[in-house]
mmCIF file of C-alpha atoms in Angstrom:
data_model
loop_
_atom_site.group_PDB
_atom_site.id
_atom_site.type_symbol
_atom_site.label_atom_id
_atom_site.label_comp_id
_atom_site.label_asym_id
_atom_site.label_seq_id
_atom_site.Cartn_x
_atom_site.Cartn_y
_atom_site.Cartn_z
ATOM 1 C CA VAL A 1 12.601 -0.056 4.692
ATOM 2 C CA TYR A 2 14.213 -1.939 7.588
ATOM 3 C CA LEU A 3 13.042 -4.076 10.470
ATOM 4 C CA ALA A 4 13.900 -2.181 13.662
ATOM 5 C CA GLN A 5 13.338 -2.358 17.410
ATOM 6 C CA GLN A 6 11.799 0.597 19.254
ATOM 7 C CA ASP A 7 13.461 0.177 22.633
ATOM 8 C CA ASP A 8 11.402 2.634 24.687
ATOM 9 C CA LEU A 9 8.153 0.803 23.866
ATOM 10 C CA ASP A 10 9.745 -2.637 23.337
ATOM 11 C CA ARG A 11 8.178 -3.265 19.940
ATOM 12 C CA ARG A 12 9.337 -4.031 16.429
ATOM 13 C CA VAL A 13 8.636 -1.444 13.755
ATOM 14 C CA ALA A 14 9.222 -0.904 10.040
ATOM 15 C CA LEU A 15 11.810 1.859 9.672
ATOM 16 C CA LYS A 16 11.749 3.838 6.443
ATOM 17 C CA ILE A 17 14.660 6.087 5.520
ATOM 18 C CA ILE A 18 15.809 7.966 2.444
ATOM 19 C CA ARG A 19 18.881 6.489 0.876
ATOM 20 C CA PRO A 20 21.608 9.086 1.509
ATOM 21 C CA GLU A 21 22.403 9.356 -2.209
ATOM 22 C CA HIS A 22 18.757 10.234 -2.943
ATOM 23 C CA LEU A 23 19.072 13.373 -0.837
ATOM 24 C CA PHE A 24 20.997 14.916 -3.728
ATOM 25 C CA PHE A 25 17.894 14.774 -5.927
ATOM 26 C CA PRO A 26 15.815 17.972 -5.874
ATOM 27 C CA GLY A 27 12.716 17.693 -3.715
ATOM 28 C CA ALA A 28 13.599 14.315 -2.158
ATOM 29 C CA ARG A 29 13.643 15.593 1.402
ATOM 30 C CA GLU A 30 10.437 17.559 0.827
ATOM 31 C CA ARG A 31 8.650 14.499 -0.590
ATOM 32 C CA PHE A 32 9.725 12.439 2.400
ATOM 33 C CA ARG A 33 8.496 15.098 4.830
ATOM 34 C CA ARG A 34 5.209 15.349 2.940
ATOM 35 C CA GLU A 35 4.694 11.583 3.167
ATOM 36 C CA VAL A 36 5.067 11.690 6.959
ATOM 37 C CA GLU A 37 2.723 14.659 7.286
ATOM 38 C CA THR A 38 0.161 13.008 5.020
ATOM 39 C CA ILE A 39 0.072 9.725 6.936
ATOM 40 C CA ALA A 40 -0.117 11.612 10.234
ATOM 41 C CA ARG A 41 -3.402 13.167 9.075
ATOM 42 C CA LEU A 42 -4.925 9.761 8.345
ATOM 43 C CA SER A 43 -6.562 7.516 10.908
ATOM 44 C CA HIS A 44 -8.100 4.388 9.422
ATOM 45 C CA PRO A 45 -7.627 0.657 10.140
ATOM 46 C CA GLY A 46 -6.875 0.114 6.457
ATOM 47 C CA ILE A 47 -3.891 2.498 6.437
ATOM 48 C CA VAL A 48 -0.539 1.645 8.050
ATOM 49 C CA PRO A 49 0.163 4.356 10.684
ATOM 50 C CA VAL A 50 3.361 6.222 11.524
ATOM 51 C CA TYR A 51 4.640 5.849 15.104
ATOM 52 C CA SER A 52 7.545 8.281 15.215
ATOM 53 C CA VAL A 53 9.743 10.472 13.025
ATOM 54 C CA GLY A 54 13.256 11.860 13.259
ATOM 55 C CA GLU A 55 16.599 12.450 11.618
ATOM 56 C CA ASP A 56 19.987 10.824 12.163
ATOM 57 C CA GLY A 57 23.195 12.117 10.631
ATOM 58 C CA GLY A 58 21.203 14.372 8.345
ATOM 59 C CA VAL A 59 19.137 11.440 7.035
ATOM 60 C CA PRO A 60 15.395 11.654 7.834
ATOM 61 C CA TRP A 61 13.452 8.561 8.890
ATOM 62 C CA PHE A 62 10.084 7.498 10.201
ATOM 63 C CA ALA A 63 8.896 4.366 12.006
ATOM 64 C CA MET A 64 5.663 2.636 10.949
ATOM 65 C CA GLU A 65 3.632 -0.214 12.333
ATOM 66 C CA LEU A 66 5.224 -3.508 11.342
ATOM 67 C CA VAL A 67 2.524 -5.418 9.485
ATOM 68 C CA ASP A 68 2.729 -9.175 9.899
ATOM 69 C CA GLY A 69 1.680 -10.278 6.443
ATOM 70 C CA CYS A 70 2.536 -9.866 2.775
ATOM 71 C CA SER A 71 1.618 -7.676 -0.174
ATOM 72 C CA LEU A 72 -1.024 -8.450 -2.770
ATOM 73 C CA ALA A 73 1.814 -8.484 -5.302
ATOM 74 C CA ASP A 74 3.497 -11.270 -3.306
ATOM 75 C CA VAL A 75 0.243 -13.252 -3.315
ATOM 76 C CA LEU A 76 -0.167 -12.885 -7.065
ATOM 77 C CA ASP A 77 3.462 -13.882 -7.691
ATOM 78 C CA GLU A 78 3.112 -16.929 -5.442
ATOM 79 C CA LEU A 79 -0.061 -18.120 -7.153
ATOM 80 C CA ARG A 80 1.425 -17.572 -10.605
ATOM 81 C CA ALA A 81 4.547 -19.528 -9.612
ATOM 82 C CA ARG A 82 2.276 -22.428 -8.651
ATOM 83 C CA GLY A 83 0.699 -22.306 -12.107
ATOM 84 C CA ALA A 84 -2.711 -21.367 -10.720
ATOM 85 C CA SER A 85 -5.337 -19.683 -12.857
ATOM 86 C CA ALA A 86 -8.203 -17.483 -11.691
ATOM 87 C CA ALA A 87 -10.727 -19.875 -13.242
ATOM 88 C CA GLU A 88 -9.769 -22.644 -10.810
ATOM 89 C CA LEU A 89 -9.169 -20.600 -7.652
ATOM 90 C CA VAL A 90 -11.507 -20.020 -4.715
ATOM 91 C CA ALA A 91 -11.358 -17.656 -1.748
ATOM 92 C CA ARG A 92 -9.552 -20.279 0.338
ATOM 93 C CA ASP A 93 -6.572 -20.159 -2.047
ATOM 94 C CA LEU A 94 -6.063 -16.450 -1.392
ATOM 95 C CA ALA A 95 -6.174 -16.893 2.379
ATOM 96 C CA GLU A 96 -3.834 -19.892 2.309
ATOM 97 C CA SER A 97 -1.382 -18.014 0.084
ATOM 98 C CA VAL A 98 -1.273 -15.147 2.600
ATOM 99 C CA ALA A 99 -0.666 -17.633 5.422
ATOM 100 C CA ARG A 100 2.178 -19.351 3.538
ATOM 101 C CA LEU A 101 3.899 -16.080 2.722
ATOM 102 C CA ALA A 102 3.436 -14.685 6.242
ATOM 103 C CA GLY A 103 4.739 -17.893 7.803
ATOM 104 C CA GLY A 104 1.615 -18.563 9.863
ATOM 105 C CA GLU A 105 -1.399 -20.814 10.005
ATOM 106 C CA PRO A 106 -4.505 -19.813 8.044
ATOM 107 C CA ASP A 107 -7.580 -18.921 10.093
ATOM 108 C CA ARG A 108 -10.103 -21.228 8.464
ATOM 109 C CA GLU A 109 -12.936 -19.338 10.104
ATOM 110 C CA GLY A 110 -11.740 -16.039 8.629
ATOM 111 C CA TRP A 111 -13.930 -14.049 6.269
ATOM 112 C CA LEU A 112 -11.513 -14.452 3.362
ATOM 113 C CA PHE A 113 -11.999 -18.221 3.262
ATOM 114 C CA ALA A 114 -15.641 -18.024 2.300
ATOM 115 C CA GLY A 115 -16.927 -18.271 -1.251
ATOM 116 C CA SER A 116 -15.454 -17.836 -4.682
ATOM 117 C CA TRP A 117 -12.228 -16.256 -5.884
ATOM 118 C CA GLU A 118 -14.235 -13.375 -7.325
ATOM 119 C CA ALA A 119 -15.949 -12.751 -3.986
ATOM 120 C CA ALA A 120 -12.603 -12.697 -2.152
ATOM 121 C CA CYS A 121 -11.116 -10.249 -4.659
ATOM 122 C CA LEU A 122 -14.130 -7.959 -4.367
ATOM 123 C CA ARG A 123 -13.941 -8.016 -0.565
ATOM 124 C CA ILE A 124 -10.241 -7.119 -0.629
ATOM 125 C CA VAL A 125 -10.668 -4.238 -3.075
ATOM 126 C CA ARG A 126 -13.761 -2.969 -1.254
ATOM 127 C CA GLN A 127 -11.777 -2.638 1.979
ATOM 128 C CA VAL A 128 -8.945 -0.882 0.142
ATOM 129 C CA ALA A 129 -11.508 1.464 -1.432
ATOM 130 C CA GLU A 130 -12.913 2.316 2.003
ATOM 131 C CA ALA A 131 -9.437 3.295 3.214
ATOM 132 C CA VAL A 132 -8.856 5.337 0.052
ATOM 133 C CA GLU A 133 -12.187 7.073 0.575
ATOM 134 C CA HIS A 134 -11.035 8.130 4.048
ATOM 135 C CA ALA A 135 -7.979 9.778 2.484
ATOM 136 C CA HIS A 136 -10.076 11.415 -0.224
ATOM 137 C CA ARG A 137 -12.395 12.936 2.384
ATOM 138 C CA LEU A 138 -9.329 14.720 3.739
ATOM 139 C CA GLY A 139 -8.327 15.913 0.265
ATOM 140 C CA ILE A 140 -5.470 13.404 -0.061
ATOM 141 C CA GLN A 141 -4.815 11.244 -3.127
ATOM 142 C CA HIS A 142 -2.457 8.272 -2.926
ATOM 143 C CA ARG A 143 -1.397 8.452 -6.612
ATOM 144 C CA ASP A 144 0.471 5.137 -6.566
ATOM 145 C CA LEU A 145 -2.038 2.443 -5.659
ATOM 146 C CA LYS A 146 -0.866 -0.992 -6.806
ATOM 147 C CA PRO A 147 -0.683 -4.538 -5.382
ATOM 148 C CA SER A 148 2.783 -4.002 -3.888
ATOM 149 C CA ASN A 149 1.429 -1.048 -1.874
ATOM 150 C CA VAL A 150 -1.402 -3.104 -0.365
ATOM 151 C CA LEU A 151 -0.391 -5.398 2.490
ATOM 152 C CA VAL A 152 -2.629 -8.180 3.760
ATOM 153 C CA ASP A 153 -1.999 -8.747 7.464
ATOM 154 C CA ALA A 154 -2.281 -11.923 9.512
ATOM 155 C CA ALA A 155 -5.956 -11.166 10.176
ATOM 156 C CA LEU A 156 -6.494 -11.072 6.392
ATOM 157 C CA ARG A 157 -7.126 -7.329 6.442
ATOM 158 C CA PRO A 158 -5.745 -5.220 3.553
ATOM 159 C CA ARG A 159 -3.621 -2.252 4.615
ATOM 160 C CA ILE A 160 -2.405 0.600 2.378
ATOM 161 C CA LEU A 161 1.109 1.976 2.679
ATOM 162 C CA ASP A 162 3.576 4.195 0.796
ATOM 163 C CA PHE A 163 2.038 7.644 0.506
ATOM 164 C CA GLY A 164 5.308 9.016 -0.894
ATOM 165 C CA LEU A 165 3.634 10.419 -4.014
ATOM 166 C CA SER A 166 0.591 11.763 -2.221
ATOM 167 C CA GLY A 167 -0.209 15.179 -0.927
ATOM 168 C CA SER A 168 -3.088 17.494 -0.283
ATOM 169 C CA ASP A 169 -2.552 19.507 -3.475
ATOM 170 C CA PRO A 170 -2.622 18.296 -7.104
ATOM 171 C CA ALA A 171 0.877 17.781 -8.461
ATOM 172 C CA ARG A 172 1.947 19.467 -11.658
ATOM 173 C CA GLY A 173 5.089 19.200 -13.700
ATOM 174 C CA HIS A 174 6.176 15.704 -12.605
ATOM 175 C CA LEU A 175 5.193 12.249 -13.817
ATOM 176 C CA ARG A 176 3.958 10.508 -10.676
ATOM 177 C CA GLY A 177 2.937 6.888 -10.287
ATOM 178 C CA THR A 178 3.599 3.416 -11.663
ATOM 179 C CA PRO A 179 2.794 3.270 -15.404
ATOM 180 C CA ALA A 180 0.745 0.046 -15.375
ATOM 181 C CA TYR A 181 -1.612 1.478 -12.743
ATOM 182 C CA MET A 182 -1.706 5.108 -13.845
ATOM 183 C CA ALA A 183 -4.818 6.778 -15.198
ATOM 184 C CA PRO A 184 -4.371 8.309 -18.682
ATOM 185 C CA GLU A 185 -4.332 11.867 -17.288
ATOM 186 C CA GLN A 186 -1.317 11.006 -15.130
ATOM 187 C CA LEU A 187 0.794 10.438 -18.227
ATOM 188 C CA ASP A 188 0.753 14.182 -18.909
ATOM 189 C CA PRO A 189 2.454 15.999 -16.001
ATOM 190 C CA ALA A 190 0.585 19.173 -16.937
ATOM 191 C CA ASN A 191 -2.769 17.630 -16.002
ATOM 192 C CA PRO A 192 -4.194 18.156 -12.523
ATOM 193 C CA ILE A 193 -4.614 15.020 -10.418
ATOM 194 C CA ASP A 194 -7.717 14.294 -8.353
ATOM 195 C CA ALA A 195 -9.445 11.396 -6.598
ATOM 196 C CA ARG A 196 -10.481 9.767 -9.875
ATOM 197 C CA THR A 197 -6.899 8.680 -10.539
ATOM 198 C CA ASP A 198 -6.995 6.496 -7.416
ATOM 199 C CA VAL A 199 -10.368 5.080 -8.509
ATOM 200 C CA TYR A 200 -8.788 4.113 -11.841
ATOM 201 C CA ALA A 201 -5.911 2.362 -10.028
ATOM 202 C CA LEU A 202 -8.380 0.462 -7.848
ATOM 203 C CA GLY A 203 -10.054 -0.776 -11.030
ATOM 204 C CA VAL A 204 -6.717 -1.981 -12.411
ATOM 205 C CA ILE A 205 -5.936 -3.783 -9.143
ATOM 206 C CA LEU A 206 -9.319 -5.513 -9.214
ATOM 207 C CA TYR A 207 -8.842 -6.498 -12.860
ATOM 208 C CA GLU A 208 -5.404 -7.942 -12.099
ATOM 209 C CA LEU A 209 -6.733 -9.932 -9.151
ATOM 210 C CA LEU A 210 -9.639 -11.309 -11.185
ATOM 211 C CA CYS A 211 -7.789 -12.030 -14.414
ATOM 212 C CA GLY A 212 -4.038 -11.756 -13.853
ATOM 213 C CA VAL A 213 -3.373 -15.050 -12.103
#
């Protein structure tokens, strides 16, 4: 994923392309096309949208909204590096961590500043769950929910990205997902995948936020 400039609309975007060498792997181009088609069907403030799509020199690409913020994984890593523990954190610590990583000033009136660490974590995961529910209503499962695929923007709003393993039909025959966040049924490629696998991943994310710092 690259930072790019969309000249016709004079805006910066996040440009995602397939590495040329990955095009030699079976199904890579199809998975990339499916990701674009999946995101195009979604319209929710908690999901990063696609602006445009194309191909250059035989390499497909698509441009997404550039989110000014950081991932939940970045926040967790930053807090761990500071030696923080969940028992001593409050909501303000999460908001200030996002501001430090995004290079901005924290909005001390923002909703994420209020209350306990547990309350902040629950608010974050609830908003992610609402975006996931929107996808599920359209028959789409993300299949790779994890902190690195949840961005928190400058307004302290969580945004989901990377629908590369998603699709409208259950996947069979391929192990799909990130092991630490995968539901048990995902470990057997013969099992059908449904919305419950994303619910399981949301539970793991919440557990990591509450206990993993």
